[in-house]
Amino acid sequence: MSDSSFVRTQMLPPEVPPLTERGLVRWMRENLFSSVLNTVLTLAGLAFVIYAVAATLPWFLNGVWNAKDIKECREIVLANAGPEATGACWALIRERWHQFLFGFYPADLYWRPVLALGLLLVSLAPLLYYSMRRANLILVGTVSVLTLIALALLAPGAALLVLFAGLFAALTAVAWYAPQKLVWLTLAFPLLAFALLWGGSVWGPIGVAAGFGILALVYSLTKSFLGVVVATGAGVVAAAVWWLMVQTSVTTALHGAIPLGIQAVNSDQFGGFLLAFVIGVTAIGASLPIGILLALGRRSDMMLIKTLCVGFIEFVRGVPLITVLFVATLLLGYFLPPQSNFDLILRVIILVTFFSAAYLAEVIRGGLAALPKGQYEAADALGLDYWQAQRLIIMPQALKVSIPGIVSSFIGLFKDTTLVAFVGLMDPLKGVTTIVRADVAWKGIYWEPYIFVGAIFFAVCFGMSRYSMYLERKLKTDHR
Amino acid sequence: MAEATKKMQVSDEVAIQISSMNKWYGQFHVLRDINMTVHRGERIVICGPSGSGKSTLIRCINRLEEHQSGRIVVDGTELTNDLKNIDKVRSEVGMVFQHFNLFPHLTILENCTLAPIWVRKTPRKEAEETAMHYLHKVKIPEQAHKYPGQLSGGQQQRVAIARSLCMKPRIMLFDEPTSALDPEMIKEVLDTMIQLAEEGMTMLCVTHEMGFAQAVANRVVFMDQGQIVEQNAPKEFFSNPQSDRTKLFLSQILGH
């Protein structure tokens, strides 16, 4: 018999790998201690982490929440932790949180921005989760409960509270039975929020809505003989004329005839995160469609449209945002008709929107360029017209590819809202913090307000980032 | 298959009329003086070496490419810059591409119902029934709710054919439909095309499948350097080619 012949008589049972090759031990061997250099780096990193925690943790742990000024804070830390210890003075946040959130918005009207925030989150639900019942219900339900608790604490009055409870109960029911129907709230939200935040005569928001009505009317009347693009342009011009020249006098007259409305709040009372959200959310919502149109325009065959879009994008991208903001405050005033009462926040929103739209246009153009030519050809060959092809075939794919870039732009835009401090608006980071730190009672406080503001910005931006990752996973259908 | 061929009647009605058509890419003269008449029910195979303009020719028929001179009349509608005419022709002419060009973000069923719903304004339910009918016909109804990425190449191409058929086109254009497929998948696509031919569809097919040409074509068109060099019934074309260029081409593709 030759040595090479072999017959197995018994099959081997599976065994667990040796201790050093499984679980945590294996992970550490592979990732932390795989070589001498890595071991040294791991130990050095560990030492740094221990040092950093040792330096900052006592500061957090010794934090004082109840004090009337920074002096008292320091005394409490001294009494509790000894002369060498440091401690955070969160009492500042406790006393001034409302300014960080609302600026100088009248305290008895805090329920209005809170309600607006609740409605914002509810009206985002159908956009974020489309018609997914469970997700819509969880979001709307949670938001409803939190908003109602906040509203109850702000005590706007029993009658209003019952009304809001009914409203949010109804919205939660809609979220469960017909989530898509929430889109109607989404469509109405901009005007609703405008009416809630600024208050004043109800005719103001209705006048603004009428502008959109005029746009739609002019578009539908002229579309048949002017074509989609020119008709849209004509509609925009007509609406702009209405908003800038006519609206104020008409709404004033209407208010004189039928005075309906709630207490008005002036733009200079807005501040803190209220301001950041008003500017950020509006600009994010408005810049996406404009960015899409600019991206399409830049790829258009029509010479004039292409030139205009390229010119706009390149000009805006070449100019710092702060320049644009100064234009909003100073230059725009000279060009507008004197009777137009053009709010500073509104001006800033419009320019920030266009600024962000130019960046988005380039991100989306990248997505468009990533699509194979065959997709356009297949859409053409099936007889879809340009806008149908864009809406049904091209954009769903191009936007999906561009999600990371789009969300990056949104996050950048939201953080850039702090730059409005330079034109005298009270952003949460510089505007409010400077005011708070200028108070004699809190003079010398440094880290606490920035940590507080930074934490809120982080929470919002991290949320956007996580949602975009979820969306990418959900939309992944190519199974590559 | 001989029996089937008998059923495939060609009528006198003209489906496509191309006269003195020229096309340039910049300075490059891709299509030179093309004259061609396609009757309803005809099955035409267009072959030729690469770069001979055969794909460009059929892409001119639904205006994926513009021609610069001459006339193309499809189903009585002349192709000009008039977008309405172009959309009309495109909704009557189905096209199948080399790389399938299915829409990856839509399911198979949505791929098939999209154009009927948005272009033809067919009610969704009716469009879905039609789509399932054609998916049955190309033998993949069970894949209706999958995405294109989950299907094999041959299955994707059959979906692409079904997607075109859902628009109930009167003419079908095939642009190298089997060139991107693995050998064992070519047959399933060709079988579908043969079935379509047997039902009397007017077909223009750019392909190198000479077996398919012999089985179903009633005319083979050979192109070289942007011109129609020779056209004939398949039997004549393969057994008795006239021009030297055709002979060379046939010897190269049939020679192994």
PDB file of C-alpha atoms in Angstrom, chain A residues 191 203-217 238-239 242-243 247 250-251 254:
ATOM      1  CA  LEU A 191     -47.539  80.706   6.042  1.00  0.00           C
ATOM      2  CA  TRP A 203     -54.018  89.658   6.060  1.00  0.00           C
ATOM      3  CA  GLY A 204     -50.231  89.745   5.862  1.00  0.00           C
ATOM      4  CA  PRO A 205     -49.734  85.989   5.350  1.00  0.00           C
ATOM      5  CA  ILE A 206     -52.840  85.860   3.171  1.00  0.00           C
ATOM      6  CA  GLY A 207     -51.310  88.603   1.027  1.00  0.00           C
ATOM      7  CA  VAL A 208     -48.103  86.569   0.730  1.00  0.00           C
ATOM      8  CA  ALA A 209     -50.139  83.490  -0.206  1.00  0.00           C
ATOM      9  CA  ALA A 210     -52.001  85.555  -2.793  1.00  0.00           C
ATOM     10  CA  GLY A 211     -48.623  86.235  -4.429  1.00  0.00           C
ATOM     11  CA  PHE A 212     -48.184  82.495  -4.965  1.00  0.00           C
ATOM     12  CA  GLY A 213     -51.758  82.364  -6.234  1.00  0.00           C
ATOM     13  CA  ILE A 214     -50.896  85.063  -8.778  1.00  0.00           C
ATOM     14  CA  LEU A 215     -47.797  83.116  -9.799  1.00  0.00           C
ATOM     15  CA  ALA A 216     -49.860  79.972 -10.377  1.00  0.00           C
ATOM     16  CA  LEU A 217     -52.576  81.878 -12.207  1.00  0.00           C
ATOM     17  CA  ALA A 238     -46.074  89.140 -11.591  1.00  0.00           C
ATOM     18  CA  ALA A 239     -45.801  87.758  -8.064  1.00  0.00           C
ATOM     19  CA  TRP A 242     -47.515  92.086  -6.213  1.00  0.00           C
ATOM     20  CA  TRP A 243     -45.284  91.467  -3.204  1.00  0.00           C
ATOM     21  CA  GLN A 247     -49.415  93.878  -1.399  1.00  0.00           C
ATOM     22  CA  VAL A 250     -53.973  96.063  -0.225  1.00  0.00           C
ATOM     23  CA  THR A 251     -53.389  94.231   3.069  1.00  0.00           C
ATOM     24  CA  LEU A 254     -58.144  94.932   4.169  1.00  0.00           C
TER      25      LEU A 254
END
